[in-house]
Tab-separated table of C-alpha atoms and ligand atoms in Angstrom:
chain	number	residue	atom	x	y	z
A	986	MET	CA	12.599	-32.883	34.106
A	987	THR	CA	16.189	-32.123	33.204
A	988	ASP	CA	16.947	-29.693	30.384
A	989	LEU	CA	14.125	-30.531	27.942
A	990	ASN	CA	10.825	-28.686	28.143
A	991	VAL	CA	7.664	-30.771	27.922
A	992	PHE	CA	7.083	-29.934	24.243
A	993	GLU	CA	10.660	-30.685	23.163
A	994	ASP	CA	10.409	-33.907	25.149
A	995	ALA	CA	7.175	-34.849	23.305
A	996	VAL	CA	8.732	-34.125	19.880
A	997	ALA	CA	11.888	-36.061	20.807
A	998	ARG	CA	9.726	-39.074	21.641
A	999	VAL	CA	8.037	-38.916	18.207
A	1000	GLU	CA	11.459	-38.648	16.526
A	1001	ARG	CA	12.878	-41.548	18.501
A	1002	ILE	CA	9.967	-43.934	18.020
A	1003	GLY	CA	9.187	-42.832	14.447
A	1004	THR	CA	12.776	-43.279	13.298
A	1005	ALA	CA	13.027	-46.730	14.899
A	1006	ALA	CA	9.729	-47.754	13.250
A	1007	GLY	CA	10.961	-46.678	9.813
A	1008	VAL	CA	8.457	-43.804	9.466
A	1009	ALA	CA	9.447	-41.442	6.616
A	1010	ALA	CA	11.491	-38.406	7.672
A	1011	GLU	CA	8.922	-36.101	6.024
A	1012	VAL	CA	6.205	-37.404	8.331
A	1013	ILE	CA	8.344	-36.811	11.406
A	1014	ASP	CA	9.150	-33.325	10.067
A	1015	ALA	CA	5.433	-32.621	9.751
A	1016	LEU	CA	5.006	-33.410	13.445
A	1017	ARG	CA	7.861	-31.235	14.738
A	1018	GLN	CA	5.726	-28.087	14.970
A	1019	PRO	CA	2.039	-27.216	15.288
A	1020	LYS	CA	-0.081	-26.176	12.322
A	1021	ALA	CA	-1.407	-23.070	14.080
A	1022	VAL	CA	-1.296	-21.483	17.522
A	1023	LEU	CA	-3.497	-18.698	18.847
A	1024	THR	CA	-2.556	-16.666	21.917
A	1025	VAL	CA	-5.316	-14.523	23.330
A	1026	ASP	CA	-5.730	-11.879	26.011
A	1027	LEU	CA	-9.040	-12.295	27.797
A	1028	PRO	CA	-10.267	-9.239	29.697
A	1029	VAL	CA	-12.911	-10.351	32.181
A	1030	ARG	CA	-15.156	-8.183	34.342
A	1031	MET	CA	-14.883	-9.391	37.935
A	1032	ASP	CA	-17.750	-9.304	40.418
A	1033	ASP	CA	-16.256	-6.266	42.179
A	1034	GLY	CA	-16.382	-4.249	38.931
A	1035	SER	CA	-12.654	-4.439	38.156
A	1036	THR	CA	-11.247	-5.999	34.974
A	1037	ARG	CA	-8.700	-8.812	35.076
A	1038	HIS	CA	-6.721	-10.059	32.078
A	1039	PHE	CA	-6.216	-13.781	31.568
A	1040	LEU	CA	-3.874	-15.351	29.030
A	1041	GLY	CA	-5.268	-18.160	26.869
A	1042	TYR	CA	-4.008	-20.444	24.124
A	1043	ARG	CA	-5.349	-22.792	21.487
A	1044	CYS	CA	-3.070	-24.988	19.437
A	1045	ARG	CA	-4.196	-26.949	16.358
A	1046	TYR	CA	-1.373	-29.384	15.958
A	1047	ASN	CA	-1.962	-31.620	12.957
A	1048	ASP	CA	-5.084	-32.072	10.844
A	1049	VAL	CA	-4.209	-34.666	8.216
A	1050	LEU	CA	-6.673	-37.169	9.685
A	1051	GLY	CA	-9.569	-34.743	10.165
A	1052	PRO	CA	-10.686	-31.647	12.088
A	1053	THR	CA	-8.485	-31.093	15.115
A	1054	LYS	CA	-9.760	-32.236	18.504
A	1055	GLY	CA	-8.754	-31.734	22.092
A	1056	GLY	CA	-9.695	-30.304	25.438
A	1057	ILE	CA	-9.411	-26.928	27.135
A	1058	ARG	CA	-7.540	-26.762	30.417
A	1059	PHE	CA	-8.092	-24.084	33.086
A	1060	HIS	CA	-5.055	-24.284	35.353
A	1061	PRO	CA	-2.513	-21.859	36.869
A	1062	ASP	CA	0.419	-23.799	35.343
A	1063	VAL	CA	-0.854	-23.675	31.739
A	1064	ASN	CA	1.857	-22.502	29.314
A	1065	LEU	CA	2.411	-22.626	25.582
A	1066	GLU	CA	4.888	-25.515	25.657
A	1067	GLU	CA	2.454	-27.610	27.657
A	1068	VAL	CA	-0.478	-26.786	25.347
A	1069	GLN	CA	1.621	-27.742	22.306
A	1070	ALA	CA	2.761	-31.010	23.889
A	1071	LEU	CA	-0.819	-31.885	24.815
A	1072	ALA	CA	-1.961	-31.058	21.248
A	1073	LEU	CA	0.754	-33.295	19.781
A	1074	TRP	CA	-0.340	-36.119	22.095
A	1075	MET	CA	-3.953	-35.604	20.941
A	1076	SER	CA	-2.792	-36.034	17.307
A	1077	ILE	CA	-1.163	-39.341	18.231
A	1078	LYS	CA	-4.093	-40.419	20.408
A	1079	CYS	CA	-6.774	-39.909	17.738
A	1080	ALA	CA	-4.626	-41.834	15.253
A	1081	VAL	CA	-4.038	-44.671	17.764
A	1082	VAL	CA	-7.770	-45.335	18.098
A	1083	GLY	CA	-8.449	-44.672	14.413
A	1084	ILE	CA	-10.973	-41.841	14.769
A	1085	PRO	CA	-11.107	-39.170	12.027
A	1086	PHE	CA	-9.557	-36.303	13.979
A	1087	GLY	CA	-6.274	-34.484	14.221
A	1088	GLY	CA	-5.005	-33.126	17.520
A	1089	ALA	CA	-5.476	-29.819	19.339
A	1090	LYS	CA	-5.450	-28.407	22.849
A	1091	GLY	CA	-6.295	-25.187	24.595
A	1092	GLY	CA	-5.730	-23.636	27.969
A	1093	VAL	CA	-6.187	-20.570	30.118
A	1094	ILE	CA	-3.824	-19.563	32.919
A	1095	VAL	CA	-6.235	-19.377	35.835
A	1096	HIS	CA	-7.054	-21.089	39.065
A	1097	PRO	CA	-10.791	-21.629	38.449
A	1098	LYS	CA	-11.392	-22.208	42.149
A	1099	ASP	CA	-10.438	-18.546	42.763
A	1100	LEU	CA	-13.318	-17.326	40.576
A	1101	SER	CA	-16.995	-17.014	41.381
A	1102	ARG	CA	-19.405	-18.955	39.198
A	1103	LEU	CA	-20.342	-15.840	37.205
A	1104	GLU	CA	-16.678	-14.849	36.756
A	1105	LEU	CA	-15.973	-18.365	35.490
A	1106	GLU	CA	-18.858	-18.078	33.032
A	1107	ARG	CA	-17.607	-14.689	31.777
A	1108	LEU	CA	-14.099	-16.116	31.340
A	1109	SER	CA	-15.415	-19.173	29.459
A	1110	ARG	CA	-17.474	-16.985	27.145
A	1111	ALA	CA	-14.535	-14.599	26.602
A	1112	TYR	CA	-12.345	-17.544	25.640
A	1113	MET	CA	-14.876	-18.784	23.078
A	1114	ARG	CA	-15.345	-15.241	21.703
A	1115	ALA	CA	-11.604	-15.023	21.133
A	1116	LEU	CA	-11.557	-18.473	19.514
A	1117	ALA	CA	-14.718	-18.337	17.413
A	1118	ASP	CA	-12.877	-18.021	14.074
A	1119	PHE	CA	-10.300	-20.645	15.021
A	1120	VAL	CA	-12.731	-23.470	15.881
A	1121	GLY	CA	-15.748	-25.028	14.147
A	1122	PRO	CA	-17.473	-28.410	13.732
A	1123	MET	CA	-15.297	-29.208	10.696
A	1124	ILE	CA	-12.208	-27.247	11.807
A	1125	ASP	CA	-11.396	-27.680	15.486
A	1126	ILE	CA	-13.607	-29.138	18.209
A	1127	PRO	CA	-12.776	-28.396	21.868
A	1128	ALA	CA	-13.813	-30.483	24.895
A	1129	PRO	CA	-13.202	-30.597	28.663
A	1130	ASP	CA	-9.772	-31.213	30.185
A	1131	VAL	CA	-8.225	-30.511	33.602
A	1132	TYR	CA	-10.539	-28.244	35.707
A	1133	THR	CA	-13.119	-27.764	32.937
A	1134	ASN	CA	-16.413	-29.629	32.715
A	1135	ALA	CA	-19.779	-30.001	30.977
A	1136	ARG	CA	-21.130	-26.760	32.428
A	1137	ILE	CA	-18.207	-24.781	30.986
A	1138	MET	CA	-18.677	-26.508	27.609
A	1139	GLY	CA	-22.365	-25.485	27.780
A	1140	TRP	CA	-21.444	-21.795	28.239
A	1141	MET	CA	-18.939	-22.030	25.392
A	1142	VAL	CA	-21.299	-23.655	22.888
A	1143	ASP	CA	-23.930	-21.055	23.782
A	1144	GLU	CA	-21.445	-18.247	23.119
A	1145	TYR	CA	-20.406	-19.809	19.794
A	1146	GLU	CA	-24.044	-20.118	18.703
A	1147	ILE	CA	-24.711	-16.470	19.623
A	1148	ILE	CA	-21.703	-15.360	17.537
A	1149	THR	CA	-22.525	-17.520	14.512
A	1150	ARG	CA	-26.311	-17.018	14.769
A	1151	SER	CA	-26.786	-20.748	14.229
A	1152	LYS	CA	-27.190	-23.963	16.172
A	1153	ALA	CA	-23.840	-25.746	16.122
A	1154	PRO	CA	-23.674	-28.353	18.902
A	1155	ALA	CA	-20.900	-30.243	17.049
A	1156	VAL	CA	-18.448	-27.377	17.690
A	1157	ILE	CA	-17.687	-28.692	21.170
A	1158	THR	CA	-18.007	-32.025	22.985
A	1159	GLY	CA	-18.450	-32.988	26.614
A	1160	LYS	CA	-21.539	-30.737	26.748
A	1161	PRO	CA	-24.453	-31.124	29.148
A	1162	ILE	CA	-26.877	-33.786	27.847
A	1163	ALA	CA	-29.566	-31.102	27.468
A	1164	LEU	CA	-27.397	-29.261	24.917
A	1165	GLY	CA	-26.502	-32.335	22.863
A	1166	GLY	CA	-23.967	-34.026	25.117
A	1167	SER	CA	-23.562	-37.793	24.813
A	1168	LEU	CA	-24.587	-40.318	27.397
A	1169	GLY	CA	-21.472	-41.973	28.775
A	1170	ARG	CA	-19.112	-39.045	28.037
A	1171	ASP	CA	-18.577	-38.251	31.729
A	1172	GLU	CA	-17.305	-41.749	32.539
A	1173	ALA	CA	-15.613	-42.332	29.157
A	1174	THR	CA	-11.965	-41.655	30.049
A	1175	GLY	CA	-12.165	-43.856	33.145
A	1176	ARG	CA	-14.115	-46.590	31.354
A	1177	GLY	CA	-11.636	-46.541	28.475
A	1178	ALA	CA	-8.741	-46.951	30.899
A	1179	PHE	CA	-10.588	-49.817	32.599
A	1180	ILE	CA	-11.065	-51.566	29.228
A	1181	VAL	CA	-7.352	-51.184	28.400
A	1182	ILE	CA	-6.272	-52.489	31.821
A	1183	GLN	CA	-8.635	-55.464	31.494
A	1184	GLU	CA	-7.382	-56.275	27.978
A	1185	PHE	CA	-3.839	-56.241	29.322
A	1186	ALA	CA	-4.823	-58.345	32.362
A	1187	LYS	CA	-6.472	-60.908	30.071
A	1188	ARG	CA	-3.338	-61.324	27.965
A	1189	LYS	CA	-1.056	-61.523	31.000
A	1190	GLY	CA	-3.374	-63.720	33.077
A	1191	LEU	CA	-3.476	-61.169	35.945
A	1192	ASP	CA	-5.809	-61.965	38.826
A	1193	PRO	CA	-7.634	-58.710	39.725
A	1194	THR	CA	-7.938	-59.653	43.397
A	1195	GLN	CA	-4.134	-59.983	43.608
A	1196	THR	CA	-3.429	-56.751	41.714
A	1197	ARG	CA	-3.066	-53.933	44.252
A	1198	VAL	CA	-3.635	-50.490	42.803
A	1199	ALA	CA	-2.401	-46.998	43.770
A	1200	LEU	CA	-4.210	-44.087	42.107
A	1201	GLN	CA	-2.817	-40.559	41.905
A	1202	GLY	CA	-5.593	-38.077	41.072
A	1203	PHE	CA	-9.227	-38.450	42.042
A	1204	GLY	CA	-10.790	-36.213	39.393
A	1205	ASN	CA	-13.285	-37.369	36.794
A	1206	ALA	CA	-11.021	-39.908	35.052
A	1207	GLY	CA	-9.432	-41.179	38.274
A	1208	TYR	CA	-12.747	-41.670	40.034
A	1209	HIS	CA	-14.368	-43.647	37.208
A	1210	VAL	CA	-11.409	-45.941	36.559
A	1211	ALA	CA	-11.118	-46.619	40.307
A	1212	ARG	CA	-14.852	-47.293	40.606
A	1213	LEU	CA	-14.756	-49.809	37.748
A	1214	LEU	CA	-11.563	-51.498	38.973
A	1215	ASP	CA	-13.006	-51.726	42.486
A	1216	GLY	CA	-16.140	-53.335	41.020
A	1217	ALA	CA	-13.993	-55.885	39.162
A	1218	GLY	CA	-12.221	-56.904	42.391
A	1219	TYR	CA	-8.957	-54.932	42.233
A	1220	PRO	CA	-7.964	-53.684	45.733
A	1221	ILE	CA	-7.459	-49.899	45.489
A	1222	VAL	CA	-5.005	-49.455	48.349
A	1223	ALA	CA	-4.029	-45.803	47.852
A	1224	VAL	CA	-5.733	-42.720	46.462
A	1225	SER	CA	-4.630	-39.102	46.356
A	1226	ASP	CA	-5.783	-35.721	45.114
A	1227	SER	CA	-4.013	-32.362	44.956
A	1228	LYS	CA	-4.296	-32.054	48.769
A	1229	GLY	CA	-2.567	-35.368	49.592
A	1230	GLY	CA	-3.297	-39.077	49.806
A	1231	ILE	CA	-4.504	-41.983	51.901
A	1232	TYR	CA	-3.364	-45.597	52.115
A	1233	SER	CA	-5.081	-48.718	53.388
A	1234	ASP	CA	-3.640	-52.205	53.193
A	1235	THR	CA	-7.046	-53.759	52.680
A	1236	GLY	CA	-8.252	-51.328	50.027
A	1237	PHE	CA	-10.893	-48.594	49.856
A	1238	ASN	CA	-14.540	-48.647	48.930
A	1239	ILE	CA	-14.360	-46.163	46.076
A	1240	GLU	CA	-18.019	-45.129	46.116
A	1241	SER	CA	-17.916	-44.152	49.767
A	1242	LEU	CA	-14.610	-42.351	49.252
A	1243	PHE	CA	-16.172	-40.420	46.377
A	1244	GLN	CA	-19.161	-39.455	48.506
A	1245	HIS	CA	-16.775	-38.086	51.127
A	1246	LYS	CA	-14.876	-36.130	48.550
A	1247	GLN	CA	-18.152	-34.654	47.293
A	1248	ASP	CA	-19.229	-33.783	50.821
A	1249	THR	CA	-15.924	-32.373	52.025
A	1250	ARG	CA	-14.499	-31.214	48.649
A	1251	LYS	CA	-11.214	-32.838	49.501
A	1252	LEU	CA	-10.026	-36.351	50.006
A	1253	GLN	CA	-8.217	-35.602	53.246
A	1254	GLY	CA	-11.567	-34.651	54.700
A	1255	VAL	CA	-12.006	-38.339	55.332
A	1256	TYR	CA	-9.294	-38.249	57.980
A	1257	TYR	CA	-11.211	-35.893	60.156
A	1258	ASP	CA	-14.587	-37.543	59.824
A	1259	GLY	CA	-14.486	-40.089	62.630
A	1260	ALA	CA	-18.198	-40.747	62.220
A	1261	ASN	CA	-17.747	-42.602	58.971
A	1262	CYS	CA	-17.795	-46.268	59.869
A	1263	GLU	CA	-17.617	-47.471	56.259
A	1264	LEU	CA	-14.040	-46.374	55.891
A	1265	VAL	CA	-11.322	-48.826	56.747
A	1266	ASP	CA	-8.228	-47.776	58.702
A	1267	HIS	CA	-6.033	-45.521	56.670
A	1268	GLN	CA	-2.688	-43.849	56.777
A	1269	ILE	CA	-1.955	-40.354	55.484
A	1270	ILE	CA	0.600	-40.260	52.670
A	1271	SER	CA	1.914	-37.596	50.328
A	1272	ASN	CA	1.509	-37.623	46.555
A	1273	GLU	CA	5.212	-38.468	46.185
A	1274	GLU	CA	4.919	-41.388	48.604
A	1275	LEU	CA	1.928	-42.704	46.686
A	1276	LEU	CA	3.948	-42.901	43.466
A	1277	GLU	CA	6.659	-44.891	45.218
A	1278	LEU	CA	4.413	-47.471	46.904
A	1279	ASP	CA	5.089	-51.163	46.494
A	1280	VAL	CA	1.893	-51.949	44.546
A	1281	ASP	CA	1.184	-54.006	41.423
A	1282	LEU	CA	-0.434	-51.286	39.342
A	1283	LEU	CA	0.245	-47.559	39.575
A	1284	ILE	CA	-2.238	-45.190	37.939
A	1285	PRO	CA	-1.116	-41.568	37.571
A	1286	ALA	CA	-4.368	-39.748	36.745
A	1287	ALA	CA	-3.492	-36.125	37.529
A	1288	LEU	CA	-0.958	-34.039	35.588
A	1289	GLU	CA	2.032	-34.567	33.313
A	1290	GLY	CA	5.658	-35.044	34.336
A	1291	VAL	CA	5.199	-36.807	37.689
A	1292	ILE	CA	7.632	-39.652	36.921
A	1293	THR	CA	10.960	-38.038	36.097
A	1294	PRO	CA	14.700	-38.824	36.106
A	1295	GLU	CA	14.688	-37.783	39.787
A	1296	ASN	CA	12.170	-40.309	41.086
A	1297	VAL	CA	12.076	-43.031	38.425
A	1298	ASP	CA	14.412	-45.322	40.343
A	1299	ARG	CA	12.160	-45.203	43.396
A	1300	ILE	CA	9.019	-46.260	41.469
A	1301	LYS	CA	8.330	-49.873	42.439
A	1302	ALA	CA	5.101	-50.739	40.590
A	1303	PRO	CA	5.801	-53.197	37.735
A	1304	ILE	CA	2.832	-51.857	35.716
A	1305	ILE	CA	1.937	-48.189	35.184
A	1306	ALA	CA	-1.305	-47.186	33.463
A	1307	GLU	CA	-1.107	-43.561	32.290
A	1308	VAL	CA	-4.593	-42.125	32.755
A	1309	ALA	CA	-3.235	-38.551	32.843
A	1310	ASN	CA	-1.657	-37.118	29.715
A	1311	GLY	CA	2.134	-37.362	29.820
A	1312	PRO	CA	2.718	-38.397	33.452
A	1313	ILE	CA	5.982	-40.114	32.453
A	1314	ALA	CA	8.670	-37.827	31.037
A	1315	GLY	CA	9.825	-39.105	27.625
A	1316	GLU	CA	13.413	-39.195	28.722
A	1317	VAL	CA	12.704	-41.939	31.276
A	1318	ASP	CA	10.940	-44.319	28.825
A	1319	GLN	CA	14.203	-46.138	28.189
A	1320	ARG	CA	15.022	-46.505	31.898
A	1321	LEU	CA	11.606	-48.064	32.583
A	1322	ARG	CA	11.954	-50.450	29.658
A	1323	GLU	CA	15.410	-51.585	30.789
A	1324	ARG	CA	14.060	-52.543	34.166
A	1325	GLY	CA	11.033	-54.295	32.689
A	1326	THR	CA	8.326	-51.890	33.911
A	1327	ILE	CA	5.276	-52.192	31.655
A	1328	VAL	CA	3.656	-48.877	30.721
A	1329	LEU	CA	0.123	-48.747	29.333
A	1330	PRO	CA	0.608	-45.442	27.487
A	1331	ASP	CA	-1.650	-42.391	27.754
A	1332	VAL	CA	-2.352	-42.255	24.019
A	1333	LEU	CA	-4.221	-45.553	24.390
A	1334	THR	CA	-5.153	-45.708	28.077
A	1335	ASN	CA	-6.943	-42.352	28.262
A	1336	ALA	CA	-8.301	-42.371	24.694
A	1337	GLY	CA	-11.795	-43.322	25.872
A	1338	GLY	CA	-12.611	-39.644	26.483
A	1339	VAL	CA	-11.907	-38.453	22.964
A	1340	THR	CA	-13.499	-41.597	21.533
A	1341	VAL	CA	-16.831	-40.812	23.171
A	1342	SER	CA	-16.308	-37.154	22.171
A	1343	TYR	CA	-16.173	-38.494	18.621
A	1344	PHE	CA	-19.465	-40.315	19.249
A	1345	GLU	CA	-20.944	-37.076	20.580
A	1346	TRP	CA	-19.839	-35.194	17.446
A	1347	VAL	CA	-21.327	-37.915	15.201
A	1348	GLN	CA	-24.616	-37.824	17.134
A	1349	ASN	CA	-24.730	-34.006	16.876
A	1350	LEU	CA	-24.110	-34.082	13.115
A	1351	GLN	CA	-26.851	-36.698	12.699
A	1352	SER	CA	-29.231	-35.068	15.217
A	1353	TYR	CA	-29.773	-38.544	16.608
A	1354	SER	CA	-28.759	-39.736	20.049
A	1355	TRP	CA	-27.538	-43.163	21.072
A	1356	THR	CA	-28.358	-45.135	24.200
A	1357	LEU	CA	-25.795	-45.562	26.968
A	1358	GLU	CA	-25.498	-49.250	26.018
A	1359	GLU	CA	-24.671	-48.325	22.409
A	1360	VAL	CA	-22.036	-45.822	23.539
A	1361	ARG	CA	-20.412	-48.332	25.880
A	1362	ALA	CA	-20.463	-51.151	23.313
A	1363	ARG	CA	-18.908	-48.968	20.585
A	1364	LEU	CA	-16.294	-47.663	23.026
A	1365	TYR	CA	-15.360	-51.240	23.843
A	1366	ASP	CA	-15.154	-52.117	20.120
A	1367	ILE	CA	-12.846	-49.226	19.299
A	1368	LEU	CA	-10.537	-49.624	22.279
A	1369	SER	CA	-10.271	-53.407	22.131
A	1370	ARG	CA	-9.482	-53.185	18.404
A	1371	ALA	CA	-6.835	-50.517	19.074
A	1372	PHE	CA	-5.400	-52.702	21.829
A	1373	ASP	CA	-5.203	-55.669	19.419
A	1374	ASP	CA	-3.444	-53.601	16.721
A	1375	ILE	CA	-0.906	-52.380	19.252
A	1376	TRP	CA	-0.419	-55.758	20.911
A	1377	THR	CA	0.396	-57.401	17.564
A	1378	ILE	CA	3.203	-54.893	16.928
A	1379	TYR	CA	4.361	-55.077	20.554
A	1380	GLN	CA	4.704	-58.867	20.322
A	1381	CYS	CA	6.646	-58.697	17.029
A	1382	ASP	CA	8.885	-55.682	17.579
A	1383	GLY	CA	9.796	-56.230	21.208
A	1384	GLY	CA	9.855	-52.517	22.142
A	1385	SER	CA	7.459	-50.967	24.647
A	1386	ILE	CA	3.675	-50.783	24.346
A	1387	ARG	CA	4.138	-47.025	23.858
A	1388	ASP	CA	6.508	-47.671	20.941
A	1389	ALA	CA	3.861	-49.958	19.410
A	1390	ALA	CA	1.053	-47.395	19.938
A	1391	TYR	CA	3.109	-44.572	18.388
A	1392	THR	CA	4.035	-46.873	15.503
A	1393	VAL	CA	0.333	-47.554	14.782
A	1394	ALA	CA	-0.417	-43.822	14.945
A	1395	LEU	CA	2.545	-42.615	12.909
A	1396	ARG	CA	1.832	-45.153	10.175
A	1397	ARG	CA	-1.782	-43.952	9.959
A	1398	ILE	CA	-0.674	-40.320	9.805
A	1399	ALA	CA	1.954	-41.234	7.181
A	1400	GLU	CA	-0.640	-43.007	5.048
A	1401	ALA	CA	-2.943	-39.986	5.222
A	1402	ILE	CA	-0.132	-37.583	4.294
A	1403	GLU	CA	0.708	-39.815	1.330
A	1404	SER	CA	-2.962	-40.057	0.292
A	1405	HIS	CA	-3.434	-36.298	0.361
A	1406	GLY	CA	-1.358	-36.180	-2.835
A	1407	THR	CA	1.185	-33.675	-4.028
A	1408	TYR	CA	-0.480	-30.297	-3.328
A	1409	ALA	CA	1.723	-29.761	-0.292
A	1410	PHE	CA	4.792	-30.703	-2.312
A	1411	PHE	CA	4.129	-28.058	-4.961
A	1412	SER	CA	3.021	-25.360	-2.533
A	1413	GLY	CA	5.915	-26.017	-0.170
A	1414	ASP	CA	3.534	-26.333	2.822
B	1646	LIG	N1	-9.188	-33.751	27.290
B	1646	LIG	C1	-9.385	-35.111	26.915
B	1646	LIG	C2	-8.090	-35.739	26.455
B	1646	LIG	O1	-7.033	-35.277	26.790
B	1646	LIG	C3	-10.524	-35.289	25.930
B	1646	LIG	C4	-10.377	-34.570	24.637
B	1646	LIG	C5	-11.632	-34.583	23.788
B	1646	LIG	O2	-12.602	-35.211	24.163
B	1646	LIG	O3	-11.574	-33.954	22.723
B	1646	LIG	O4	-8.085	-36.756	25.816
């Protein structure tokens, strides 16, 4: 990115789209800064007896629509600006799909792969201990994000319940099923993205078999969206993870690729396994090369800021589906629109995860669990309705699909601010 940091870039996007959509200046003002931010030092006993200090954050961005909601990221590049940007995007995302949550995000600066399992558990528990007064089933509800998973959520909910001497499964989502997790939560982000891509394909008359896909990021979301697209006939011609990528003109069998990744722990392991006859011929490519491939649909499903002013003019795919949060820097939105590149924006495309988190929270509050079929059907209802709302504005206003999604969200937030009444006016909050 040029001179803007990721948070300033995220706020600038809200200002730009909100102003163009006629959203009241007071609403945009309310979204310029987070409601509350907690920075914590986490001393953790390592297996060798020493103590290491980790830095963690939690940001509750905006809560006019409900308790704040958003994941916890364990990654060496976590920083406060990034956490705030991600929390702002969560506020927009929850409003886009019309679920009763505000936005939040948390993170710890750590490379989880450097820790033993017990060190990781101690760190997860330390993080929840530091956060216990900041979160709660009706206040702020964390969930998994990059490099965190159901097991980590299980340790955290356990720690919270020890501290509060109560059972409180609704304090966190993305838990193991045995602790009140929801069926279908693990695949939800990928399934949501699949639904959004299919809704778009339906309206544009795209033929899946002629729509060649490149996928950057083969984590939970990337794997599930690729699996579902593969099943629907889309050729997945390129896949990458943090170690690099592979390309095949005829497309990959995603299930067998996933098995290899599980077995070898990295995608490039497939290159060295000559014994695997299920794999088609493939070429080794870098992550940068993957983004610039001449494909029909590009899916960035890893981290933010991968399409920037530096590489935007080399991106050839006419459609980009943002499965990661913030893969396209805000300052290149305009450039993509000018050249006619369609972007299915993150705040819609990856909203399946938080939508099923919402279902998990509802099930926990009701102490009643739904079947996988119910979860999938309700996910489809919510996302297809959100797609319709956005598409209607997109067709009328002629901006980008992102502009339309932000317009839906900002109008909902504006209506809630208005409905809250005048308390904030008198108190100056
Ligand atoms: N981390 C996911 C996201 O960015 C899910 C958040 C949640 O389920 O609360 O949308």
